[in-house]
Amino acid sequence: MKMNAVVAGVGMTRFGKHLESGLKAIGAEAVEAALKDAGMTGADIEAAYVGNAAAGLVTGQECIRGQVVLRSAGIGKIPVINVENACASASTALHQAAAMVTAGLYDVVLALGVEKLYHEDKRKSFAAFSGAVDVEAMAEIMARLKEGAKEASPGSSGEGAGENRSMFMDIYAAAARNHMKHYGTTVNQFAGVAAKNSFHGSMNPRAQFREALSVEDVLNSPMIAAPLTRPMCSPIGDGAAAVVVVSERKARSLGLVTPVRISSMVLHSGWDHAPGEEGGAAELCAREAYAEAGVGPKDLSVIELHDASAPAELMAYESLGLCGKGEGGRLIDSGATRLGGPIPVNTSGGLLRKGHPVGATGIAQVVELTEQLRGDSGARQVKGAKVGLAHNGGGSIGSDAAAMCISVLVR
């Protein structure tokens, strides 16, 4: 969808383990930061869209999540719409907020993504991910993952998915092995993604992990699901991120002369592919987002993409048209996606290092892009950044994402 919405303010918490803070405190912190950045108060907000994926499973807050969080921040009366779309919950909430502004229904809308994943019982945390697939097909999915794990590591039982780790790491591991088989991609190239993002994350004060790692460090880390070592897998986390979007009319009244604009946001679901059909939800979203924003891959200054695993980033390069199919490994080897390269990717540290509180992730990407386009990113600033792209997927059905959202921001 072609959008005409202006980013007036952004805010987010540090991502990480916040056992001492509840959903309300975390969400309010991000909202207050975004309002302060916009020079507004809660009374200026006309509607709010709140993304959250797992509160019902982890905290027990099954309903009215957005209302509970916003009331604690002093915001009531307005329409509050709760949005759940797995790991794409926040980007879907922002998509709806920007669409309402674009349609002229509101001048000021808040989009918030908030999540609590840490729990003393880790099985509750991992259950949040197990619900992001077709649960009626769970037995078949688990059998397939276990068989693939046994083939990758002879002697392995293939146990542990969904119990001591997110089952999505096994899904990504299977995709990684398939990419290696078909295109000759190497484990070192996957490790290169994790090392690059650790370098970027080391300069981000809001990142969950700030230690810079070498490729060797990544390769020598504990194995999670072959061939993925721990730094190749995104961690669970707590956190929130918020964006205040406004109409052009409101932007002028606020004195925003050269603001960051949401030029396009495209949201699609995956589908059952026809035999021989190439591409999926990410490719479809990318084509439409580029066309609606009037840009292409070569126009992008900076990208925040859904690196829930290191192989996921490498494969997203191909889906977004940064390189040809099967060439993602060579692109990471070239250094093109590292700060200082022609197309820096995940300058925040990405999900691998910034963290992945699933219901907050999509808006956190937009916070990073907004700050990059404003020139406010400090040591990790991309020089002359003018066009940014966010790529945020959610859930898995078959061989594709259940939901995919791609956004283009310009200044």
mmCIF file of C-alpha atoms in Angstrom:
data_model
loop_
_atom_site.group_PDB
_atom_site.id
_atom_site.type_symbol
_atom_site.label_atom_id
_atom_site.label_comp_id
_atom_site.label_asym_id
_atom_site.label_seq_id
_atom_site.Cartn_x
_atom_site.Cartn_y
_atom_site.Cartn_z
ATOM 1 C CA MET A 1 0.000 0.000 0.000
ATOM 2 C CA LYS A 2 1.328 3.430 -0.892
ATOM 3 C CA MET A 3 1.411 5.470 2.290
ATOM 4 C CA ASN A 4 1.464 9.148 3.095
ATOM 5 C CA ALA A 5 2.327 9.208 6.787
ATOM 6 C CA VAL A 6 5.017 11.130 8.638
ATOM 7 C CA VAL A 7 7.034 9.760 11.553
ATOM 8 C CA ALA A 8 6.766 12.426 14.238
ATOM 9 C CA GLY A 9 8.415 10.530 17.085
ATOM 10 C CA VAL A 10 10.032 7.212 17.969
ATOM 11 C CA GLY A 11 11.014 5.533 21.208
ATOM 12 C CA MET A 12 12.068 2.148 22.512
ATOM 13 C CA THR A 13 13.419 0.403 25.559
ATOM 14 C CA ARG A 14 16.615 -1.510 25.764
ATOM 15 C CA PHE A 15 15.879 -5.090 24.763
ATOM 16 C CA GLY A 16 16.863 -7.848 27.161
ATOM 17 C CA LYS A 17 15.918 -9.717 30.300
ATOM 18 C CA HIS A 18 13.600 -7.556 32.406
ATOM 19 C CA LEU A 19 12.109 -9.950 34.935
ATOM 20 C CA GLU A 20 11.566 -7.046 37.325
ATOM 21 C CA SER A 21 9.372 -5.111 34.863
ATOM 22 C CA GLY A 22 5.899 -6.009 33.637
ATOM 23 C CA LEU A 23 4.227 -5.448 30.287
ATOM 24 C CA LYS A 24 2.806 -2.119 31.467
ATOM 25 C CA ALA A 25 6.112 -0.622 32.601
ATOM 26 C CA ILE A 26 7.969 -1.725 29.481
ATOM 27 C CA GLY A 27 5.267 -0.463 27.125
ATOM 28 C CA ALA A 28 4.861 2.854 28.931
ATOM 29 C CA GLU A 29 8.592 3.531 28.710
ATOM 30 C CA ALA A 30 8.550 3.249 24.915
ATOM 31 C CA VAL A 31 5.348 5.299 24.562
ATOM 32 C CA GLU A 32 6.659 8.105 26.739
ATOM 33 C CA ALA A 33 9.916 8.214 24.779
ATOM 34 C CA ALA A 34 8.061 8.406 21.445
ATOM 35 C CA LEU A 35 5.757 11.165 22.674
ATOM 36 C CA LYS A 36 8.696 13.150 24.011
ATOM 37 C CA ASP A 37 10.507 12.738 20.695
ATOM 38 C CA ALA A 38 7.403 14.007 18.880
ATOM 39 C CA GLY A 39 6.930 16.939 21.267
ATOM 40 C CA MET A 40 3.461 15.671 22.166
ATOM 41 C CA THR A 41 1.493 14.345 25.102
ATOM 42 C CA GLY A 42 -0.886 11.439 25.406
ATOM 43 C CA ALA A 43 -3.791 13.833 24.937
ATOM 44 C CA ASP A 44 -2.700 14.381 21.312
ATOM 45 C CA ILE A 45 -3.139 10.718 20.351
ATOM 46 C CA GLU A 46 -6.375 10.041 18.460
ATOM 47 C CA ALA A 47 -6.079 6.248 18.121
ATOM 48 C CA ALA A 48 -3.605 3.506 18.928
ATOM 49 C CA TYR A 49 -2.649 0.146 17.436
ATOM 50 C CA VAL A 50 -0.818 -2.173 19.822
ATOM 51 C CA GLY A 51 1.116 -5.210 18.642
ATOM 52 C CA ASN A 52 1.757 -8.132 20.971
ATOM 53 C CA ALA A 53 2.168 -11.823 20.257
ATOM 54 C CA ALA A 54 2.612 -13.806 23.437
ATOM 55 C CA ALA A 55 1.303 -12.050 26.551
ATOM 56 C CA GLY A 56 -1.526 -14.529 26.934
ATOM 57 C CA LEU A 57 0.886 -17.460 27.086
ATOM 58 C CA VAL A 58 3.694 -15.850 29.073
ATOM 59 C CA THR A 59 2.019 -13.334 31.403
ATOM 60 C CA GLY A 60 -1.629 -14.444 31.371
ATOM 61 C CA GLN A 61 -2.816 -11.122 29.909
ATOM 62 C CA GLU A 62 -4.898 -12.759 27.202
ATOM 63 C CA CYS A 63 -7.187 -9.820 26.303
ATOM 64 C CA ILE A 64 -7.212 -5.990 26.339
ATOM 65 C CA ARG A 65 -3.419 -5.906 26.255
ATOM 66 C CA GLY A 66 -3.172 -2.528 24.550
ATOM 67 C CA GLN A 67 -5.743 -0.921 26.831
ATOM 68 C CA VAL A 68 -3.946 -2.197 29.935
ATOM 69 C CA VAL A 69 -0.560 -0.908 28.782
ATOM 70 C CA LEU A 70 -1.777 2.469 27.538
ATOM 71 C CA ARG A 71 -3.927 3.161 30.590
ATOM 72 C CA SER A 72 -0.778 2.762 32.698
ATOM 73 C CA ALA A 73 0.798 5.464 30.508
ATOM 74 C CA GLY A 74 -2.156 7.787 31.146
ATOM 75 C CA ILE A 75 -3.809 7.191 27.768
ATOM 76 C CA GLY A 76 -7.486 6.248 27.704
ATOM 77 C CA LYS A 77 -10.764 7.085 25.947
ATOM 78 C CA ILE A 78 -9.313 6.719 22.423
ATOM 79 C CA PRO A 79 -9.877 3.670 20.179
ATOM 80 C CA VAL A 80 -7.261 1.003 20.972
ATOM 81 C CA ILE A 81 -6.898 -1.861 18.516
ATOM 82 C CA ASN A 82 -4.986 -4.957 19.607
ATOM 83 C CA VAL A 83 -2.947 -6.614 16.849
ATOM 84 C CA GLU A 84 -1.456 -10.121 16.830
ATOM 85 C CA ASN A 85 0.468 -11.431 13.839
ATOM 86 C CA ALA A 86 3.291 -13.500 15.355
ATOM 87 C CA CYS A 87 6.694 -11.852 14.905
ATOM 88 C CA ALA A 88 5.081 -9.369 12.484
ATOM 89 C CA SER A 89 2.674 -8.053 15.137
ATOM 90 C CA ALA A 90 4.367 -4.662 15.533
ATOM 91 C CA SER A 91 4.851 -4.010 11.825
ATOM 92 C CA THR A 92 1.220 -4.968 11.235
ATOM 93 C CA ALA A 93 0.145 -2.504 13.937
ATOM 94 C CA LEU A 94 2.212 0.220 12.277
ATOM 95 C CA HIS A 95 0.795 -0.722 8.867
ATOM 96 C CA GLN A 96 -2.709 -0.142 10.204
ATOM 97 C CA ALA A 97 -1.751 3.111 11.943
ATOM 98 C CA ALA A 98 -0.088 4.522 8.814
ATOM 99 C CA ALA A 99 -3.048 3.430 6.677
ATOM 100 C CA MET A 100 -5.493 5.321 8.932
ATOM 101 C CA VAL A 101 -3.407 8.485 8.659
ATOM 102 C CA THR A 102 -3.021 8.037 4.895
ATOM 103 C CA ALA A 103 -6.790 7.618 4.520
ATOM 104 C CA GLY A 104 -7.334 10.894 6.382
ATOM 105 C CA LEU A 105 -9.262 9.325 9.273
ATOM 106 C CA TYR A 106 -6.817 10.541 11.926
ATOM 107 C CA ASP A 107 -4.051 13.119 12.197
ATOM 108 C CA VAL A 108 -2.110 11.479 15.051
ATOM 109 C CA VAL A 109 -1.892 7.733 15.660
ATOM 110 C CA LEU A 110 0.310 5.736 18.004
ATOM 111 C CA ALA A 111 1.726 2.333 17.040
ATOM 112 C CA LEU A 112 3.237 0.291 19.862
ATOM 113 C CA GLY A 113 4.876 -3.129 19.934
ATOM 114 C CA VAL A 114 5.471 -4.690 23.338
ATOM 115 C CA GLU A 115 6.511 -8.128 24.555
ATOM 116 C CA LYS A 116 7.496 -10.098 27.634
ATOM 117 C CA LEU A 117 9.126 -13.419 26.766
ATOM 118 C CA TYR A 118 11.367 -14.149 29.739
ATOM 119 C CA HIS A 119 9.767 -16.381 32.347
ATOM 120 C CA GLU A 120 11.149 -18.545 35.117
ATOM 121 C CA ASP A 121 9.606 -21.503 33.289
ATOM 122 C CA LYS A 122 11.387 -21.505 29.922
ATOM 123 C CA ARG A 123 8.770 -23.810 28.470
ATOM 124 C CA LYS A 124 6.286 -20.929 28.616
ATOM 125 C CA SER A 125 8.672 -18.754 26.617
ATOM 126 C CA PHE A 126 9.242 -21.400 23.959
ATOM 127 C CA ALA A 127 5.516 -22.176 23.781
ATOM 128 C CA ALA A 128 5.045 -18.660 22.405
ATOM 129 C CA PHE A 129 6.957 -19.710 19.291
ATOM 130 C CA SER A 130 5.341 -23.133 18.998
ATOM 131 C CA GLY A 131 2.005 -21.377 18.522
ATOM 132 C CA ALA A 132 3.297 -19.554 15.428
ATOM 133 C CA VAL A 133 2.810 -22.596 13.182
ATOM 134 C CA ASP A 134 -0.253 -24.652 12.242
ATOM 135 C CA VAL A 135 -0.734 -26.476 15.548
ATOM 136 C CA GLU A 136 -3.046 -29.046 13.954
ATOM 137 C CA ALA A 137 -0.057 -30.128 11.879
ATOM 138 C CA MET A 138 2.347 -30.056 14.851
ATOM 139 C CA ALA A 139 3.033 -33.803 14.941
ATOM 140 C CA GLU A 140 3.968 -33.797 11.263
ATOM 141 C CA ILE A 141 6.132 -30.683 11.656
ATOM 142 C CA MET A 142 8.007 -32.081 14.640
ATOM 143 C CA ALA A 143 8.592 -35.433 12.943
ATOM 144 C CA ARG A 144 10.028 -33.681 9.905
ATOM 145 C CA LEU A 145 12.303 -31.489 12.039
ATOM 146 C CA LYS A 146 13.572 -34.443 14.071
ATOM 147 C CA GLU A 147 14.329 -36.436 10.945
ATOM 148 C CA GLY A 148 16.229 -33.514 9.452
ATOM 149 C CA ALA A 149 18.220 -33.059 12.661
ATOM 150 C CA LYS A 150 19.201 -36.734 12.668
ATOM 151 C CA GLU A 151 20.398 -36.488 9.073
ATOM 152 C CA ALA A 152 22.450 -33.386 9.882
ATOM 153 C CA SER A 153 23.979 -34.888 13.043
ATOM 154 C CA PRO A 154 24.177 -38.683 12.899
ATOM 155 C CA GLY A 155 23.581 -40.059 16.358
ATOM 156 C CA SER A 156 21.409 -37.118 17.373
ATOM 157 C CA SER A 157 17.911 -37.862 18.636
ATOM 158 C CA GLY A 158 16.620 -34.617 17.169
ATOM 159 C CA GLU A 159 14.927 -33.876 20.495
ATOM 160 C CA GLY A 160 14.619 -30.480 22.180
ATOM 161 C CA ALA A 161 12.725 -28.367 19.664
ATOM 162 C CA GLY A 162 10.070 -26.388 21.511
ATOM 163 C CA GLU A 163 11.347 -27.578 24.885
ATOM 164 C CA ASN A 164 14.855 -26.200 25.418
ATOM 165 C CA ARG A 165 14.894 -23.964 22.349
ATOM 166 C CA SER A 166 12.480 -22.299 19.986
ATOM 167 C CA MET A 167 11.307 -24.774 17.354
ATOM 168 C CA PHE A 168 11.932 -22.009 14.818
ATOM 169 C CA MET A 169 15.668 -22.572 15.199
ATOM 170 C CA ASP A 170 15.115 -26.100 13.868
ATOM 171 C CA ILE A 171 13.024 -24.673 11.025
ATOM 172 C CA TYR A 172 15.797 -22.210 10.162
ATOM 173 C CA ALA A 173 18.434 -24.932 10.501
ATOM 174 C CA ALA A 174 16.576 -27.056 7.938
ATOM 175 C CA ALA A 175 16.376 -24.069 5.571
ATOM 176 C CA ALA A 176 20.095 -23.424 6.078
ATOM 177 C CA ARG A 177 21.015 -27.002 5.219
ATOM 178 C CA ASN A 178 18.853 -26.812 2.101
ATOM 179 C CA HIS A 179 20.567 -23.577 1.017
ATOM 180 C CA MET A 180 23.983 -25.162 1.552
ATOM 181 C CA LYS A 181 22.981 -28.204 -0.494
ATOM 182 C CA HIS A 182 21.591 -26.235 -3.435
ATOM 183 C CA TYR A 183 23.957 -23.261 -3.610
ATOM 184 C CA GLY A 184 27.164 -24.278 -1.860
ATOM 185 C CA THR A 185 26.635 -21.767 0.962
ATOM 186 C CA THR A 186 29.007 -22.410 3.864
ATOM 187 C CA VAL A 187 28.695 -22.377 7.633
ATOM 188 C CA ASN A 188 31.439 -19.728 7.655
ATOM 189 C CA GLN A 189 29.166 -17.442 5.646
ATOM 190 C CA PHE A 190 26.348 -17.879 8.153
ATOM 191 C CA ALA A 191 28.871 -17.123 10.887
ATOM 192 C CA GLY A 192 29.870 -14.009 8.941
ATOM 193 C CA VAL A 193 26.324 -12.674 9.299
ATOM 194 C CA ALA A 194 26.386 -13.184 13.074
ATOM 195 C CA ALA A 195 29.838 -11.593 13.403
ATOM 196 C CA LYS A 196 28.797 -8.559 11.324
ATOM 197 C CA ASN A 197 25.673 -7.987 13.373
ATOM 198 C CA SER A 198 27.618 -8.350 16.607
ATOM 199 C CA PHE A 199 29.919 -5.555 15.420
ATOM 200 C CA HIS A 200 26.919 -3.328 14.716
ATOM 201 C CA GLY A 201 25.221 -4.274 17.991
ATOM 202 C CA SER A 202 28.367 -3.465 19.969
ATOM 203 C CA MET A 203 27.684 0.201 19.146
ATOM 204 C CA ASN A 204 23.974 0.135 20.033
ATOM 205 C CA PRO A 205 23.266 1.017 23.687
ATOM 206 C CA ARG A 206 19.779 -0.523 23.440
ATOM 207 C CA ALA A 207 21.014 -3.889 22.153
ATOM 208 C CA GLN A 208 20.554 -7.004 24.251
ATOM 209 C CA PHE A 209 24.102 -8.224 23.487
ATOM 210 C CA ARG A 210 26.976 -5.800 22.913
ATOM 211 C CA GLU A 211 29.997 -8.076 22.653
ATOM 212 C CA ALA A 212 31.692 -7.997 19.238
ATOM 213 C CA LEU A 213 32.368 -11.517 17.963
ATOM 214 C CA SER A 214 34.693 -12.854 15.279
ATOM 215 C CA VAL A 215 33.688 -15.547 12.808
ATOM 216 C CA GLU A 216 35.783 -17.959 14.856
ATOM 217 C CA ASP A 217 33.954 -16.966 18.042
ATOM 218 C CA VAL A 218 30.650 -17.722 16.357
ATOM 219 C CA LEU A 219 31.799 -21.082 14.993
ATOM 220 C CA ASN A 220 33.238 -22.164 18.338
ATOM 221 C CA SER A 221 30.043 -21.413 20.271
ATOM 222 C CA PRO A 222 27.646 -24.153 21.462
ATOM 223 C CA MET A 223 25.592 -25.858 18.771
ATOM 224 C CA ILE A 224 21.853 -25.220 18.986
ATOM 225 C CA ALA A 225 20.480 -26.919 15.857
ATOM 226 C CA ALA A 226 23.048 -27.963 13.262
ATOM 227 C CA PRO A 227 24.542 -25.983 11.587
ATOM 228 C CA LEU A 228 23.422 -23.088 13.830
ATOM 229 C CA THR A 229 25.535 -22.162 16.823
ATOM 230 C CA ARG A 230 24.156 -19.955 19.575
ATOM 231 C CA PRO A 231 25.179 -16.551 18.076
ATOM 232 C CA MET A 232 23.488 -17.568 14.804
ATOM 233 C CA CYS A 233 20.136 -17.741 16.652
ATOM 234 C CA SER A 234 18.150 -14.753 17.889
ATOM 235 C CA PRO A 235 17.550 -14.731 21.651
ATOM 236 C CA ILE A 236 14.252 -14.381 23.463
ATOM 237 C CA GLY A 237 13.819 -10.992 25.115
ATOM 238 C CA ASP A 238 11.599 -8.385 26.698
ATOM 239 C CA GLY A 239 11.094 -4.907 25.262
ATOM 240 C CA ALA A 240 8.911 -2.341 23.564
ATOM 241 C CA ALA A 241 9.105 0.135 20.700
ATOM 242 C CA ALA A 242 6.706 2.902 19.658
ATOM 243 C CA VAL A 243 6.120 5.251 16.736
ATOM 244 C CA VAL A 244 3.882 8.314 16.500
ATOM 245 C CA VAL A 245 2.690 8.782 12.921
ATOM 246 C CA VAL A 246 0.977 11.966 11.747
ATOM 247 C CA SER A 247 -0.618 13.460 8.653
ATOM 248 C CA GLU A 248 1.161 15.991 6.465
ATOM 249 C CA ARG A 249 -1.114 18.678 7.865
ATOM 250 C CA LYS A 250 -0.114 17.810 11.417
ATOM 251 C CA ALA A 251 3.552 17.581 10.435
ATOM 252 C CA ARG A 252 3.414 21.143 9.128
ATOM 253 C CA SER A 253 1.807 22.379 12.330
ATOM 254 C CA LEU A 254 4.558 20.661 14.308
ATOM 255 C CA GLY A 255 7.208 22.401 12.206
ATOM 256 C CA LEU A 256 8.631 19.170 10.749
ATOM 257 C CA VAL A 257 10.416 20.551 7.703
ATOM 258 C CA THR A 258 12.229 17.459 6.347
ATOM 259 C CA PRO A 259 10.673 14.598 8.287
ATOM 260 C CA VAL A 260 11.032 10.871 7.788
ATOM 261 C CA ARG A 261 8.063 9.611 5.790
ATOM 262 C CA ILE A 262 6.544 6.177 5.452
ATOM 263 C CA SER A 263 6.381 5.902 1.673
ATOM 264 C CA SER A 264 5.031 2.375 1.339
ATOM 265 C CA MET A 265 4.095 -0.585 3.526
ATOM 266 C CA VAL A 266 3.083 -3.913 2.042
ATOM 267 C CA LEU A 267 1.582 -6.747 4.085
ATOM 268 C CA HIS A 268 0.902 -10.203 2.634
ATOM 269 C CA SER A 269 0.351 -13.730 3.869
ATOM 270 C CA GLY A 270 2.141 -16.771 2.533
ATOM 271 C CA TRP A 271 0.283 -19.227 0.298
ATOM 272 C CA ASP A 272 0.440 -22.760 -1.028
ATOM 273 C CA HIS A 273 2.826 -22.478 -3.948
ATOM 274 C CA ALA A 274 2.032 -24.004 -7.302
ATOM 275 C CA PRO A 275 4.542 -26.573 -8.624
ATOM 276 C CA GLY A 276 7.589 -24.759 -10.002
ATOM 277 C CA GLU A 277 6.436 -21.383 -8.653
ATOM 278 C CA GLU A 278 9.352 -19.297 -7.411
ATOM 279 C CA GLY A 279 9.331 -16.607 -4.803
ATOM 280 C CA GLY A 280 7.133 -16.188 -1.774
ATOM 281 C CA ALA A 281 5.661 -13.579 0.509
ATOM 282 C CA ALA A 282 8.924 -11.642 0.910
ATOM 283 C CA GLU A 283 9.520 -11.393 -2.829
ATOM 284 C CA LEU A 284 5.918 -10.306 -3.437
ATOM 285 C CA CYS A 285 6.033 -7.673 -0.691
ATOM 286 C CA ALA A 286 9.391 -6.363 -1.906
ATOM 287 C CA ARG A 287 8.208 -5.951 -5.508
ATOM 288 C CA GLU A 288 5.113 -4.039 -4.440
ATOM 289 C CA ALA A 289 6.900 -1.930 -1.831
ATOM 290 C CA TYR A 290 9.566 -0.871 -4.309
ATOM 291 C CA ALA A 291 6.980 -0.016 -6.971
ATOM 292 C CA GLU A 292 4.766 1.974 -4.622
ATOM 293 C CA ALA A 293 7.695 3.933 -3.188
ATOM 294 C CA GLY A 294 9.272 4.478 -6.615
ATOM 295 C CA VAL A 295 12.606 2.977 -5.572
ATOM 296 C CA GLY A 296 14.600 -0.200 -6.143
ATOM 297 C CA PRO A 297 17.245 -2.191 -4.279
ATOM 298 C CA LYS A 298 20.021 0.060 -5.569
ATOM 299 C CA ASP A 299 18.349 3.123 -4.019
ATOM 300 C CA LEU A 300 18.397 1.763 -0.474
ATOM 301 C CA SER A 301 20.735 3.378 2.040
ATOM 302 C CA VAL A 302 20.122 1.058 4.994
ATOM 303 C CA ILE A 303 18.067 -2.062 5.745
ATOM 304 C CA GLU A 304 16.706 -3.614 8.924
ATOM 305 C CA LEU A 305 15.655 -7.168 8.160
ATOM 306 C CA HIS A 306 14.310 -10.168 10.025
ATOM 307 C CA ASP A 307 17.460 -12.068 10.983
ATOM 308 C CA ALA A 308 15.769 -14.401 13.452
ATOM 309 C CA SER A 309 18.682 -16.628 12.457
ATOM 310 C CA ALA A 310 21.868 -15.884 10.533
ATOM 311 C CA PRO A 311 20.721 -17.923 7.493
ATOM 312 C CA ALA A 312 17.468 -15.944 7.464
ATOM 313 C CA GLU A 313 19.394 -12.725 6.841
ATOM 314 C CA LEU A 314 21.448 -14.246 4.072
ATOM 315 C CA MET A 315 18.339 -15.597 2.339
ATOM 316 C CA ALA A 316 16.529 -12.284 2.780
ATOM 317 C CA TYR A 317 19.280 -10.612 0.742
ATOM 318 C CA GLU A 318 18.062 -12.695 -2.176
ATOM 319 C CA SER A 319 14.359 -12.099 -1.539
ATOM 320 C CA LEU A 320 14.895 -8.323 -1.426
ATOM 321 C CA GLY A 321 16.841 -8.293 -4.693
ATOM 322 C CA LEU A 322 20.172 -7.285 -3.166
ATOM 323 C CA CYS A 323 21.721 -10.202 -5.038
ATOM 324 C CA GLY A 324 20.665 -13.132 -7.170
ATOM 325 C CA LYS A 325 19.204 -16.393 -5.899
ATOM 326 C CA GLY A 326 21.891 -18.419 -4.163
ATOM 327 C CA GLU A 327 24.321 -15.477 -4.032
ATOM 328 C CA GLY A 328 23.675 -14.391 -0.438
ATOM 329 C CA GLY A 329 26.826 -16.102 0.799
ATOM 330 C CA ARG A 330 28.985 -14.209 -1.643
ATOM 331 C CA LEU A 331 27.307 -10.937 -0.666
ATOM 332 C CA ILE A 332 28.170 -11.377 3.008
ATOM 333 C CA ASP A 333 31.729 -12.326 2.043
ATOM 334 C CA SER A 334 32.056 -9.092 0.054
ATOM 335 C CA GLY A 335 31.442 -6.900 3.106
ATOM 336 C CA ALA A 336 28.730 -4.981 1.240
ATOM 337 C CA THR A 337 26.217 -5.305 4.100
ATOM 338 C CA ARG A 338 28.585 -4.172 6.838
ATOM 339 C CA LEU A 339 28.779 -0.570 8.036
ATOM 340 C CA GLY A 340 30.940 1.256 5.515
ATOM 341 C CA GLY A 341 29.731 -0.996 2.702
ATOM 342 C CA PRO A 342 27.348 0.101 -0.060
ATOM 343 C CA ILE A 343 24.226 -1.363 1.608
ATOM 344 C CA PRO A 344 24.527 -1.741 5.409
ATOM 345 C CA VAL A 345 22.101 -4.281 6.859
ATOM 346 C CA ASN A 346 20.977 -4.488 10.491
ATOM 347 C CA THR A 347 22.968 -1.553 11.802
ATOM 348 C CA SER A 348 21.066 -1.986 15.080
ATOM 349 C CA GLY A 349 22.643 -5.401 15.534
ATOM 350 C CA GLY A 350 19.516 -7.032 14.144
ATOM 351 C CA LEU A 351 17.435 -9.593 15.942
ATOM 352 C CA LEU A 352 20.594 -11.597 16.585
ATOM 353 C CA ARG A 353 22.160 -8.929 18.803
ATOM 354 C CA LYS A 354 19.623 -6.155 19.414
ATOM 355 C CA GLY A 355 17.228 -8.899 20.461
ATOM 356 C CA HIS A 356 13.856 -10.257 19.415
ATOM 357 C CA PRO A 357 10.900 -9.531 21.731
ATOM 358 C CA VAL A 358 8.634 -10.737 18.975
ATOM 359 C CA GLY A 359 5.718 -8.338 19.411
ATOM 360 C CA ALA A 360 8.061 -5.324 19.430
ATOM 361 C CA THR A 361 10.510 -6.273 16.687
ATOM 362 C CA GLY A 362 8.864 -4.712 13.632
ATOM 363 C CA ILE A 363 8.531 -1.252 15.182
ATOM 364 C CA ALA A 364 12.050 -1.465 16.640
ATOM 365 C CA GLN A 365 13.279 -1.830 13.058
ATOM 366 C CA VAL A 366 11.464 1.376 12.117
ATOM 367 C CA VAL A 367 12.932 3.176 15.139
ATOM 368 C CA GLU A 368 16.429 2.272 13.910
ATOM 369 C CA LEU A 369 15.668 3.353 10.339
ATOM 370 C CA THR A 370 14.117 6.641 11.461
ATOM 371 C CA GLU A 371 17.173 7.504 13.533
ATOM 372 C CA GLN A 372 19.461 6.545 10.647
ATOM 373 C CA LEU A 373 17.541 8.745 8.199
ATOM 374 C CA ARG A 374 17.624 11.619 10.693
ATOM 375 C CA GLY A 375 21.372 11.184 11.173
ATOM 376 C CA ASP A 376 20.975 10.370 14.882
ATOM 377 C CA SER A 377 22.674 6.959 15.071
ATOM 378 C CA GLY A 378 26.044 7.987 16.464
ATOM 379 C CA ALA A 379 28.914 5.562 15.894
ATOM 380 C CA ARG A 380 26.799 3.286 13.693
ATOM 381 C CA GLN A 381 25.479 6.101 11.480
ATOM 382 C CA VAL A 382 25.219 5.369 7.763
ATOM 383 C CA LYS A 383 26.580 8.425 5.995
ATOM 384 C CA GLY A 384 23.990 10.272 3.919
ATOM 385 C CA ALA A 385 21.173 7.797 4.577
ATOM 386 C CA LYS A 386 18.041 8.776 2.639
ATOM 387 C CA VAL A 387 16.040 5.587 2.003
ATOM 388 C CA GLY A 388 15.495 2.749 4.468
ATOM 389 C CA LEU A 389 13.722 -0.594 4.219
ATOM 390 C CA ALA A 390 12.302 -2.783 6.998
ATOM 391 C CA HIS A 391 11.584 -6.494 6.426
ATOM 392 C CA ASN A 392 9.601 -8.260 9.163
ATOM 393 C CA GLY A 393 8.141 -11.762 8.948
ATOM 394 C CA GLY A 394 5.844 -13.644 11.297
ATOM 395 C CA GLY A 395 5.075 -17.307 11.792
ATOM 396 C CA SER A 396 5.533 -20.195 9.383
ATOM 397 C CA ILE A 397 3.171 -22.300 7.299
ATOM 398 C CA GLY A 398 4.601 -24.795 4.849
ATOM 399 C CA SER A 399 7.777 -23.363 3.380
ATOM 400 C CA ASP A 400 6.836 -19.686 3.685
ATOM 401 C CA ALA A 401 6.240 -17.018 6.296
ATOM 402 C CA ALA A 402 2.661 -16.849 7.532
ATOM 403 C CA ALA A 403 2.841 -13.028 7.452
ATOM 404 C CA MET A 404 5.329 -10.659 5.850
ATOM 405 C CA CYS A 405 5.518 -6.878 6.019
ATOM 406 C CA ILE A 406 7.989 -4.707 4.098
ATOM 407 C CA SER A 407 8.168 -0.967 4.611
ATOM 408 C CA VAL A 408 10.045 1.794 2.797
ATOM 409 C CA LEU A 409 10.926 5.005 4.653
ATOM 410 C CA VAL A 410 12.390 8.093 2.989
ATOM 411 C CA ARG A 411 13.727 11.483 3.946
#
